[in-house]
Short mmCIF file of C-alpha atoms in Angstrom, two decimals:
data_model
loop_
_atom_site.label_atom_id
_atom_site.label_comp_id
_atom_site.label_asym_id
_atom_site.label_seq_id
_atom_site.Cartn_x
_atom_site.Cartn_y
_atom_site.Cartn_z
CA MET A 702 -2.77 -25.40 -4.12
CA VAL A 703 0.21 -25.45 -2.12
CA SER A 704 4.01 -25.52 -2.69
CA THR A 705 5.75 -28.30 -1.11
CA PRO A 706 9.00 -30.13 -1.29
CA SER A 707 9.34 -32.77 -3.95
CA LEU A 708 8.45 -36.23 -2.93
CA ASP A 709 11.89 -37.31 -4.10
CA LYS A 710 12.98 -36.03 -0.91
CA PRO A 711 10.22 -36.71 1.58
CA GLN A 712 10.01 -34.19 4.24
CA SER A 713 8.69 -34.98 7.89
CA GLY A 714 6.90 -32.48 9.91
CA ARG A 715 9.91 -32.52 12.09
CA SER A 716 12.28 -31.54 9.37
CA PHE A 717 9.86 -28.93 8.21
CA LEU A 718 9.91 -27.35 11.71
CA ASP A 719 13.77 -27.11 11.49
CA GLN A 720 13.40 -24.90 8.52
CA ALA A 721 10.16 -23.17 9.17
CA ILE A 722 11.28 -20.27 11.54
CA ALA A 723 13.29 -18.53 8.86
CA SER A 724 13.67 -15.11 10.40
CA SER A 725 13.36 -13.31 13.71
CA SER A 726 10.62 -11.26 12.22
CA PRO A 727 7.22 -13.23 12.69
CA ASN A 728 5.74 -12.49 9.41
CA GLN A 729 8.70 -14.15 7.69
CA SER A 730 8.10 -17.39 9.79
CA LEU A 731 5.88 -20.12 8.56
CA VAL A 732 4.95 -21.14 12.13
CA PRO A 733 4.48 -19.23 15.61
CA ILE A 734 7.99 -18.44 17.05
CA THR A 735 7.46 -20.74 20.02
CA THR A 736 6.73 -23.91 17.85
CA ARG A 737 8.79 -26.89 18.82
CA LEU A 738 8.81 -30.85 18.66
CA GLY A 739 7.49 -31.83 22.06
CA ASP A 740 7.11 -35.19 23.66
CA ASN A 741 5.66 -38.29 21.96
CA ASP A 742 6.59 -36.90 18.54
CA ALA A 743 3.85 -34.23 18.98
CA LEU A 744 3.66 -30.44 17.65
CA GLU A 745 4.09 -28.02 20.57
CA ILE A 746 3.12 -24.29 20.47
CA GLY A 747 3.40 -21.95 23.38
CA GLY A 748 4.55 -24.66 25.58
CA CYS A 749 1.40 -26.57 24.94
CA ASP A 750 1.15 -30.01 23.22
CA VAL A 751 -1.29 -29.51 20.24
CA PRO A 752 -2.99 -32.86 20.33
CA THR A 753 -3.77 -32.57 23.97
CA LEU A 754 -5.34 -29.05 23.36
CA VAL A 755 -7.49 -30.71 20.67
CA HIS A 756 -8.49 -33.42 23.26
CA ARG A 757 -9.12 -30.87 25.88
CA PHE A 758 -11.06 -28.09 23.76
CA GLY A 759 -12.14 -30.06 20.75
CA SER A 760 -11.69 -29.31 17.11
CA PRO A 761 -11.56 -27.51 14.92
CA LEU A 762 -9.52 -25.17 17.29
CA TYR A 763 -7.92 -21.81 16.79
CA ILE A 764 -4.55 -21.84 18.69
CA LEU A 765 -3.27 -18.26 19.20
CA ASP A 766 0.41 -17.91 20.29
CA GLU A 767 0.64 -14.96 22.70
CA THR A 768 4.30 -14.52 22.45
CA THR A 769 4.20 -14.32 18.38
CA LEU A 770 1.70 -11.74 18.58
CA ARG A 771 3.44 -9.69 21.25
CA THR A 772 6.82 -9.98 19.38
CA ALA A 773 5.35 -8.61 16.10
CA CYS A 774 3.67 -5.52 17.97
CA ARG A 775 7.05 -4.91 19.61
CA GLN A 776 8.97 -5.08 16.24
CA TYR A 777 6.60 -2.44 14.73
CA ARG A 778 6.67 -0.28 17.78
CA ASP A 779 10.53 -0.31 18.24
CA ALA A 780 11.20 0.01 14.49
CA PHE A 781 9.20 3.22 14.31
CA ALA A 782 11.23 4.40 17.54
CA GLN A 783 14.43 3.69 15.60
CA TYR A 784 13.86 4.94 12.04
CA TYR A 785 11.57 7.91 12.71
CA ASP A 786 12.45 11.07 14.61
CA GLY A 787 8.81 12.24 14.82
CA GLU A 788 5.91 10.81 16.99
CA SER A 789 4.44 7.63 15.71
CA LEU A 790 1.59 5.26 16.44
CA VAL A 791 0.89 1.73 15.30
CA LEU A 792 -2.77 0.84 15.02
CA PHE A 793 -3.89 -2.99 14.91
CA ALA A 794 -6.32 -3.43 11.99
CA SER A 795 -8.74 -5.36 13.85
CA LYS A 796 -10.64 -6.67 11.00
CA ALA A 797 -8.05 -9.33 10.94
CA TRP A 798 -9.25 -10.75 14.07
CA SER A 799 -11.55 -8.65 16.36
CA CYS A 800 -12.12 -10.30 19.80
CA LEU A 801 -11.49 -8.96 23.46
CA ALA A 802 -8.37 -10.86 24.12
CA VAL A 803 -6.65 -9.84 20.91
CA CYS A 804 -7.51 -6.10 21.44
CA ALA A 805 -6.39 -6.17 25.01
CA ILE A 806 -2.99 -7.62 24.01
CA VAL A 807 -2.17 -5.38 21.36
CA ALA A 808 -3.39 -2.26 23.47
CA SER A 809 -1.17 -3.57 26.56
CA GLU A 810 1.78 -3.31 23.92
CA GLY A 811 1.02 0.36 23.29
CA LEU A 812 -0.72 0.08 20.02
CA GLY A 813 -4.00 1.49 18.93
CA VAL A 814 -6.93 -0.07 17.12
CA ASP A 815 -8.42 0.39 13.75
CA VAL A 816 -12.04 -0.48 13.56
CA VAL A 817 -14.36 -0.63 10.60
CA SER A 818 -17.75 -1.12 12.25
CA GLY A 819 -19.84 -0.41 15.41
CA GLY A 820 -19.21 -3.95 16.34
CA GLU A 821 -15.55 -3.73 16.26
CA LEU A 822 -15.59 -0.43 17.96
CA TYR A 823 -17.79 -1.88 20.83
CA THR A 824 -15.40 -4.78 21.10
CA ALA A 825 -12.29 -2.51 21.41
CA LEU A 826 -13.84 -0.27 23.89
CA ASN A 827 -14.87 -3.27 25.95
CA ALA A 828 -11.23 -4.55 25.87
CA GLY A 829 -10.11 -1.39 27.48
CA VAL A 830 -8.68 0.34 24.32
CA ALA A 831 -8.40 4.19 25.08
CA PRO A 832 -10.75 6.08 22.69
CA GLU A 833 -7.77 8.41 21.68
CA ARG A 834 -6.17 5.25 20.18
CA LEU A 835 -9.22 4.12 18.22
CA TYR A 836 -9.76 5.12 14.53
CA LEU A 837 -13.06 4.23 12.55
CA HIS A 838 -13.01 3.32 9.01
CA GLY A 839 -15.45 2.15 6.69
CA ASN A 840 -16.80 2.89 3.08
CA ASN A 841 -20.57 2.97 4.21
CA LYS A 842 -20.65 4.07 7.90
CA SER A 843 -24.23 4.04 8.99
CA VAL A 844 -25.72 7.20 10.94
CA GLN A 845 -25.59 4.87 14.20
CA GLU A 846 -22.05 4.01 13.91
CA LEU A 847 -21.08 7.69 13.29
CA LYS A 848 -23.19 8.50 16.33
CA GLU A 849 -21.24 5.98 18.57
CA ALA A 850 -17.92 7.18 17.19
CA ILE A 851 -18.73 10.92 18.03
CA GLU A 852 -20.13 9.91 21.67
CA ALA A 853 -16.83 7.56 22.26
CA GLY A 854 -14.58 10.49 21.29
CA ILE A 855 -12.58 8.56 18.67
CA THR A 856 -11.22 9.56 15.41
CA VAL A 857 -13.13 9.18 12.25
CA VAL A 858 -11.54 8.40 8.92
CA ALA A 859 -13.98 9.87 6.44
CA ASP A 860 -14.16 7.72 3.26
CA ASN A 861 -16.40 9.80 1.01
CA TRP A 862 -18.80 12.72 0.93
CA GLN A 863 -21.76 10.89 2.80
CA ASP A 864 -19.55 10.66 5.82
CA LEU A 865 -18.67 14.29 5.74
CA HIS A 866 -22.46 15.56 5.38
CA ILE A 867 -23.63 13.11 8.14
CA LEU A 868 -21.00 14.10 10.61
CA VAL A 869 -21.85 17.73 10.07
CA ASP A 870 -25.48 16.95 10.55
CA LEU A 871 -24.78 15.02 13.80
CA MET A 872 -22.42 17.43 15.17
CA GLY A 873 -24.88 20.39 15.14
CA ASP A 874 -23.84 22.91 17.72
CA ARG A 875 -21.78 20.28 19.91
CA PRO A 876 -18.92 22.28 21.56
CA ASN A 877 -16.07 20.00 20.51
CA PRO A 878 -15.51 19.23 17.00
CA VAL A 879 -15.01 15.72 15.76
CA ARG A 880 -11.60 14.39 15.22
CA LEU A 881 -11.32 13.66 11.53
CA MET A 882 -8.96 12.08 9.01
CA LEU A 883 -9.51 11.98 5.21
CA ARG A 884 -8.87 8.85 3.16
CA PHE A 885 -7.81 9.31 -0.51
CA THR A 886 -6.98 6.60 -2.92
CA PRO A 887 -3.36 7.27 -3.85
CA GLY A 888 -3.35 5.64 -7.49
CA ILE A 889 -0.65 3.15 -6.59
CA GLU A 890 -1.16 -0.46 -7.67
CA CYS A 891 0.69 -3.54 -6.26
CA HIS A 892 0.86 -7.31 -7.22
CA THR A 893 -1.73 -8.94 -5.06
CA HIS A 894 -5.16 -10.48 -5.27
CA GLU A 895 -7.74 -8.08 -7.17
CA TYR A 896 -10.09 -8.48 -4.28
CA ILE A 897 -7.66 -6.88 -1.74
CA GLN A 898 -6.20 -3.98 -3.94
CA THR A 899 -7.27 -0.78 -2.45
CA GLY A 900 -4.97 1.95 -3.54
CA HIS A 901 -5.57 2.02 -7.44
CA ILE A 902 -8.04 4.48 -8.61
CA ASP A 903 -10.78 1.92 -9.37
CA SER A 904 -11.57 1.24 -5.76
CA LYS A 905 -14.59 1.47 -3.52
CA PHE A 906 -12.47 3.01 -0.78
CA GLY A 907 -11.64 6.60 -0.18
CA PHE A 908 -12.05 9.85 -2.05
CA ASP A 909 -10.78 10.08 -5.48
CA PRO A 910 -7.39 12.14 -5.65
CA ASP A 911 -9.12 14.45 -8.11
CA SER A 912 -11.49 15.70 -5.43
CA LEU A 913 -8.88 16.57 -2.97
CA ASP A 914 -9.43 20.47 -3.51
CA ALA A 915 -13.09 20.21 -3.14
CA VAL A 916 -12.93 18.07 0.07
CA LEU A 917 -10.20 20.30 1.65
CA GLN A 918 -12.38 23.38 0.83
CA PHE A 919 -15.47 21.91 2.27
CA VAL A 920 -13.77 20.71 5.61
CA SER A 921 -11.98 24.04 6.02
CA GLN A 922 -15.28 25.52 6.18
CA GLN A 923 -16.84 23.30 8.88
CA PRO A 924 -16.22 24.41 12.39
CA SER A 925 -17.51 21.21 13.83
CA LEU A 926 -14.86 18.99 11.79
CA ASN A 927 -11.04 19.10 13.21
CA CYS A 928 -9.29 17.43 10.28
CA VAL A 929 -6.05 16.33 11.83
CA GLY A 930 -4.80 13.84 9.22
CA LEU A 931 -4.83 12.19 5.84
CA HIS A 932 -4.98 8.38 5.31
CA ALA A 933 -4.10 5.99 2.26
CA HIS A 934 -3.75 2.36 1.92
CA ILE A 935 -2.46 0.36 -0.96
CA GLY A 936 -3.64 -3.27 -0.56
CA SER A 937 -3.03 -6.23 1.44
CA GLN A 938 -0.58 -9.19 1.35
CA ILE A 939 1.94 -7.18 -0.34
CA PHE A 940 5.65 -8.39 -0.88
CA GLU A 941 7.04 -5.33 -2.74
CA LEU A 942 8.63 -2.48 -0.95
CA GLN A 943 8.47 -0.22 -3.89
CA PRO A 944 4.73 0.88 -3.42
CA HIS A 945 5.38 1.67 0.17
CA HIS A 946 8.32 3.82 -0.94
CA ASP A 947 6.17 5.65 -3.30
CA LEU A 948 3.33 6.36 -1.06
CA PRO A 949 4.88 8.84 1.61
CA GLU A 950 5.74 11.17 -1.31
CA VAL A 951 2.21 11.26 -2.76
CA MET A 952 0.96 11.95 0.83
CA VAL A 953 3.23 14.83 1.64
CA SER A 954 1.94 16.54 -1.62
CA TRP A 955 -1.46 16.28 -0.24
CA LEU A 956 -0.41 17.51 3.06
CA GLN A 957 1.05 20.69 1.39
CA ARG A 958 -2.32 21.04 -0.37
CA ALA A 959 -4.21 20.87 2.97
CA GLN A 960 -2.04 23.65 4.34
CA SER A 961 -2.97 25.86 1.43
CA TYR A 962 -6.66 25.64 2.77
CA ASN A 963 -5.57 26.17 6.44
CA VAL A 964 -6.54 22.52 7.30
CA PRO A 965 -4.41 21.71 10.29
CA VAL A 966 -3.02 18.24 9.17
CA THR A 967 -0.59 16.97 11.67
CA GLU A 968 -0.93 13.17 10.96
CA LEU A 969 -0.27 10.82 7.97
CA ASN A 970 -1.57 7.23 8.15
CA VAL A 971 0.10 5.18 5.51
CA GLY A 972 -2.10 2.17 6.02
CA GLY A 973 -0.79 -1.43 6.16
CA GLY A 974 -0.75 -4.29 3.75
CA LEU A 975 2.73 -6.02 4.53
CA GLY A 976 2.38 -9.82 3.61
CA ILE A 977 3.36 -12.89 5.65
CA ARG A 978 4.80 -16.23 4.78
CA TYR A 979 2.08 -18.89 4.12
CA THR A 980 4.17 -21.26 2.20
CA GLU A 981 7.95 -21.87 1.50
CA ASP A 982 7.56 -19.88 -1.93
CA ASP A 983 6.49 -16.80 -0.17
CA ASP A 984 9.22 -14.29 0.64
CA PRO A 985 7.90 -10.98 2.28
CA PRO A 986 10.01 -8.15 3.59
CA SER A 987 10.58 -8.21 7.29
CA ILE A 988 8.58 -5.72 9.53
CA ASP A 989 11.87 -3.84 10.22
CA ALA A 990 12.47 -3.36 6.44
CA TRP A 991 8.95 -2.32 5.81
CA VAL A 992 9.07 0.18 8.61
CA LYS A 993 12.32 1.63 7.54
CA THR A 994 11.24 2.14 3.96
CA ILE A 995 8.23 4.11 5.02
CA CYS A 996 10.10 6.23 7.46
CA ASP A 997 13.15 7.03 5.38
CA ARG A 998 11.01 8.03 2.51
CA LEU A 999 8.62 10.03 4.45
CA SER A 1000 11.41 11.83 6.30
CA GLY A 1001 13.18 12.56 3.08
CA ALA A 1002 9.85 14.01 1.52
CA CYS A 1003 9.26 16.30 4.36
CA ARG A 1004 12.75 17.48 4.21
CA GLU A 1005 12.59 18.29 0.36
CA ALA A 1006 9.17 20.04 1.05
CA ASN A 1007 10.60 21.93 3.95
CA LEU A 1008 7.84 20.47 6.31
CA PRO A 1009 7.97 19.36 9.85
CA LEU A 1010 7.56 15.65 10.50
CA PRO A 1011 3.99 14.73 10.91
CA ARG A 1012 2.72 12.10 13.39
CA LEU A 1013 3.11 9.00 11.57
CA LEU A 1014 0.55 6.13 11.62
CA CYS A 1015 0.28 2.68 10.20
CA GLU A 1016 -2.37 0.03 10.30
CA PRO A 1017 -0.91 -3.65 10.15
CA GLY A 1018 -3.24 -6.47 10.65
CA ARG A 1019 -2.16 -9.80 8.90
CA SER A 1020 1.34 -9.17 9.67
CA LEU A 1021 0.88 -8.74 13.28
CA ILE A 1022 -1.44 -11.90 13.83
CA GLY A 1023 -1.40 -13.82 10.88
CA THR A 1024 1.56 -16.07 11.74
CA ALA A 1025 0.67 -16.21 15.40
CA CYS A 1026 -2.27 -18.68 15.11
CA VAL A 1027 -2.68 -22.14 13.63
CA THR A 1028 -5.93 -24.21 13.26
CA ALA A 1029 -6.12 -27.68 14.42
CA TYR A 1030 -8.49 -30.19 12.86
CA SER A 1031 -9.38 -33.85 13.39
CA ILE A 1032 -8.96 -36.07 10.28
CA GLY A 1033 -12.00 -38.01 9.25
CA ALA A 1034 -12.96 -39.91 6.18
CA ARG A 1035 -10.79 -40.74 3.12
CA LYS A 1036 -11.61 -41.02 -0.52
CA THR A 1037 -9.40 -42.35 -3.46
CA VAL A 1038 -10.30 -41.49 -6.81
CA PRO A 1039 -8.09 -43.96 -8.80
CA GLY A 1040 -5.65 -42.43 -11.07
CA VAL A 1041 -6.79 -38.82 -10.04
CA ARG A 1042 -6.20 -37.95 -6.35
CA ASP A 1043 -6.76 -39.11 -2.68
CA TYR A 1044 -8.92 -36.91 -0.38
CA ILE A 1045 -8.67 -36.70 3.26
CA THR A 1046 -11.46 -34.65 5.17
CA VAL A 1047 -11.20 -32.51 8.14
CA ASP A 1048 -13.92 -31.48 10.68
CA GLY A 1049 -13.92 -27.96 9.29
CA GLY A 1050 -13.23 -26.11 6.17
CA MET A 1051 -14.68 -22.98 4.40
CA SER A 1052 -16.69 -21.99 7.68
CA ASP A 1053 -13.74 -21.58 9.73
CA ASN A 1054 -11.31 -20.66 6.80
CA PRO A 1055 -13.06 -19.04 3.81
CA ARG A 1056 -9.84 -17.67 2.13
CA PRO A 1057 -9.12 -20.57 0.10
CA ILE A 1058 -12.27 -20.66 -1.61
CA THR A 1059 -12.55 -16.95 -1.80
CA TYR A 1060 -8.93 -15.94 -2.65
CA GLN A 1061 -7.37 -19.30 -3.67
CA SER A 1062 -5.00 -18.84 -0.86
CA ARG A 1063 -2.42 -21.41 -0.25
CA TYR A 1064 -1.55 -22.96 3.17
CA ARG A 1065 1.10 -25.34 4.91
CA ALA A 1066 -0.04 -28.30 7.03
CA VAL A 1067 1.49 -30.85 9.33
CA VAL A 1068 0.21 -33.86 11.09
CA ALA A 1069 0.59 -32.81 14.75
CA ASN A 1070 0.79 -36.21 16.24
CA ARG A 1071 3.09 -37.89 13.63
CA MET A 1072 5.94 -35.14 13.33
CA SER A 1073 8.61 -37.49 12.71
CA ALA A 1074 6.86 -39.62 9.99
CA PRO A 1075 8.16 -38.73 6.43
CA ALA A 1076 5.84 -37.21 3.76
CA SER A 1077 4.83 -40.39 1.88
CA GLU A 1078 1.80 -39.31 0.07
CA THR A 1079 0.26 -36.41 -1.87
CA VAL A 1080 -3.33 -35.78 -0.79
CA THR A 1081 -6.09 -33.04 -1.15
CA ILE A 1082 -7.23 -31.79 2.25
CA ALA A 1083 -10.94 -31.36 2.03
CA GLY A 1084 -13.53 -29.41 4.27
CA LYS A 1085 -16.74 -31.08 5.37
CA HIS A 1086 -18.97 -28.57 3.68
CA CYS A 1087 -21.32 -29.16 0.84
CA GLU A 1088 -19.48 -27.43 -1.70
CA SER A 1089 -17.03 -28.98 -4.20
CA GLY A 1090 -14.57 -25.75 -3.74
CA ASP A 1091 -14.33 -26.48 -0.14
CA VAL A 1092 -10.81 -27.48 -0.16
CA VAL A 1093 -8.33 -26.42 2.60
CA ILE A 1094 -5.02 -27.47 0.71
CA ALA A 1095 -4.75 -29.19 -2.77
CA ASP A 1096 -1.94 -31.66 -3.39
CA ALA A 1097 -0.63 -31.35 0.08
CA GLN A 1098 2.35 -33.73 1.12
CA LEU A 1099 1.72 -35.56 4.29
CA PRO A 1100 2.53 -38.80 6.14
CA ALA A 1101 0.03 -41.66 5.93
CA THR A 1102 -2.85 -40.59 8.13
CA GLU A 1103 -5.56 -42.19 10.00
CA ALA A 1104 -9.17 -41.17 11.16
CA GLY A 1105 -8.53 -39.08 14.42
CA ASP A 1106 -5.13 -37.72 13.62
CA THR A 1107 -4.62 -33.96 14.36
CA LEU A 1108 -3.93 -31.89 11.21
CA VAL A 1109 -2.57 -28.31 11.83
CA VAL A 1110 -2.75 -25.53 9.29
CA MET A 1111 -0.32 -22.77 9.72
CA GLY A 1112 -0.83 -19.03 9.22
CA THR A 1113 -4.45 -18.84 10.13
CA GLY A 1114 -4.58 -15.90 12.39
CA ALA A 1115 -5.64 -13.21 9.96
CA TYR A 1116 -9.29 -13.32 8.46
CA ASN A 1117 -10.13 -16.90 9.61
CA TYR A 1118 -12.07 -16.29 12.71
CA SER A 1119 -13.08 -12.84 11.31
CA MET A 1120 -14.63 -14.16 8.26
CA SER A 1121 -16.04 -17.48 9.63
CA SER A 1122 -19.59 -18.33 9.23
CA ASN A 1123 -22.06 -21.02 10.19
CA TYR A 1124 -22.49 -22.54 6.76
CA ASN A 1125 -24.19 -25.71 6.81
CA ARG A 1126 -25.15 -24.80 10.52
CA LEU A 1127 -21.72 -25.63 11.77
CA PRO A 1128 -21.16 -23.88 15.16
CA ARG A 1129 -17.85 -21.53 15.05
CA PRO A 1130 -14.87 -23.12 16.46
CA ALA A 1131 -13.34 -22.22 20.08
CA ALA A 1132 -9.98 -20.28 20.19
CA VAL A 1133 -7.46 -20.63 23.08
CA LEU A 1134 -4.40 -18.38 23.68
CA VAL A 1135 -1.25 -20.25 24.61
CA CYS A 1136 1.81 -19.01 26.45
CA ASP A 1137 4.50 -20.60 28.71
CA GLY A 1138 2.50 -23.84 28.91
CA GLU A 1139 -0.69 -22.28 29.82
CA ALA A 1140 -3.84 -22.49 27.58
CA ASN A 1141 -6.73 -19.94 28.20
CA LEU A 1142 -9.98 -20.19 26.26
CA ILE A 1143 -10.52 -16.74 24.42
CA LEU A 1144 -13.52 -17.75 22.30
CA GLN A 1145 -16.05 -20.31 23.33
CA ARG A 1146 -17.14 -22.93 20.89
CA GLU A 1147 -20.62 -22.20 19.73
CA THR A 1148 -23.33 -24.78 20.51
CA TYR A 1149 -26.41 -25.71 18.88
CA GLU A 1150 -28.44 -23.63 21.02
CA ASP A 1151 -26.28 -20.65 19.88
CA LEU A 1152 -27.21 -21.29 16.24
CA LEU A 1153 -30.95 -20.97 17.14
CA ARG A 1154 -30.54 -18.01 19.48
CA GLN A 1155 -31.57 -15.53 16.78
CA ASP A 1156 -34.14 -17.71 15.20
CA CYS A 1157 -38.00 -16.69 15.30
CA LEU A 1158 -40.67 -19.28 14.60
CA PRO A 1159 -43.86 -17.62 14.02
CA GLU A 1160 -46.72 -18.96 16.05
CA ARG A 1161 -48.82 -19.84 13.07
CA LEU A 1162 -46.20 -22.21 11.94
CA VAL A 1163 -45.81 -24.20 15.03
CA ALA A 1164 -49.02 -26.01 14.75
CA LYS A 1165 -47.93 -27.18 11.23
CA THR A 1166 -44.63 -28.49 12.32
CA PRO A 1167 -44.88 -32.27 12.09
CA ARG A 1168 -44.68 -34.09 15.42
CA PRO A 1169 -42.62 -37.12 16.06
#
């Protein structure tokens, strides 16, 4: 399912490119900001010819544009510096894409990193992210993960009573308390997919706000817990500014309550959730507008409450990296169902991008080696997996294609690699980082050997395995 221009006005990939970069804010663009038409009528990103990248690295292939990612980081960082008089810190929500290269890039731009597991923590630390800029989330942290967080000296965002009790037990008589934030559900709903709404009361994330007093009282009595902040998050892929306008006032009221229990809260984390433009119909606010809304309202709420400005944190993920990446596929077989539809298949699908089958997400695609050809047919782009629902884009408008053409799907930087799988025993794709004409491998393509690396075959089964 994708919104595209009418076939009465065929649109080539070339004319699409002319309109695709609609804003200086990366989250409002349909393509990476370095995208252009290159030689031989081919799509170019980061100064690299996309069909050539596919020939060199294979497909499916994640192509991450370093310039777009860095630009989004700087826009967040600079907007907070412009609109907020207090201290601020932008954290990359690494669940969107956790790997060494991505963590290293955002850290080099002065951002911290939000992690939600021991694996994401391990990745960020090995990428060189400073512990004081790491925050651990999660609604069911294991004892081992909390141990790792304490030993690394990072901030833990407590999501529930179990977190608090385990932390107290683990800390014992350690001389230095663990740095702690408390996550509460703010009771603010927004228009997004129900699976990614996290701010309403009926959510698995965070303490219920009715437990605020009990939680603050407990924390105030634990010398091993240094509660420095409060956290809230209202959802993901949000196009409305009003929920983010309402959130600071709610959090300032919590901050006042914390003071009454002598809990030294000096940080407020407003989460993330700003959406990106996947198709022409999407119209998200810019990064600048989102930050200004948060900063203006928080400053006003603190002024009305006669409170000093807290350190202000946020946790963008999708809006930092979503538009920065595309996925390149090779087109394979075609099937025509007379009077119904035409299918073209690609060499990936739900294993490298589970969002369409999970969230009914929509995307925009072009044929990278036929950019000037007009869109002459409506086709459904299907993946190669043994699931009828494995459809990348339904009713996409494309030029006539042939097997071997390079199809590029835009906006795949967020939650594609992170949620990828080996369904049907497909190896996960490679990823390359492109910048100024240079392409660097940041994720190797998995091999068949990788698929068997964790397999164990009991000896008693070996003799029963048929021999050729």
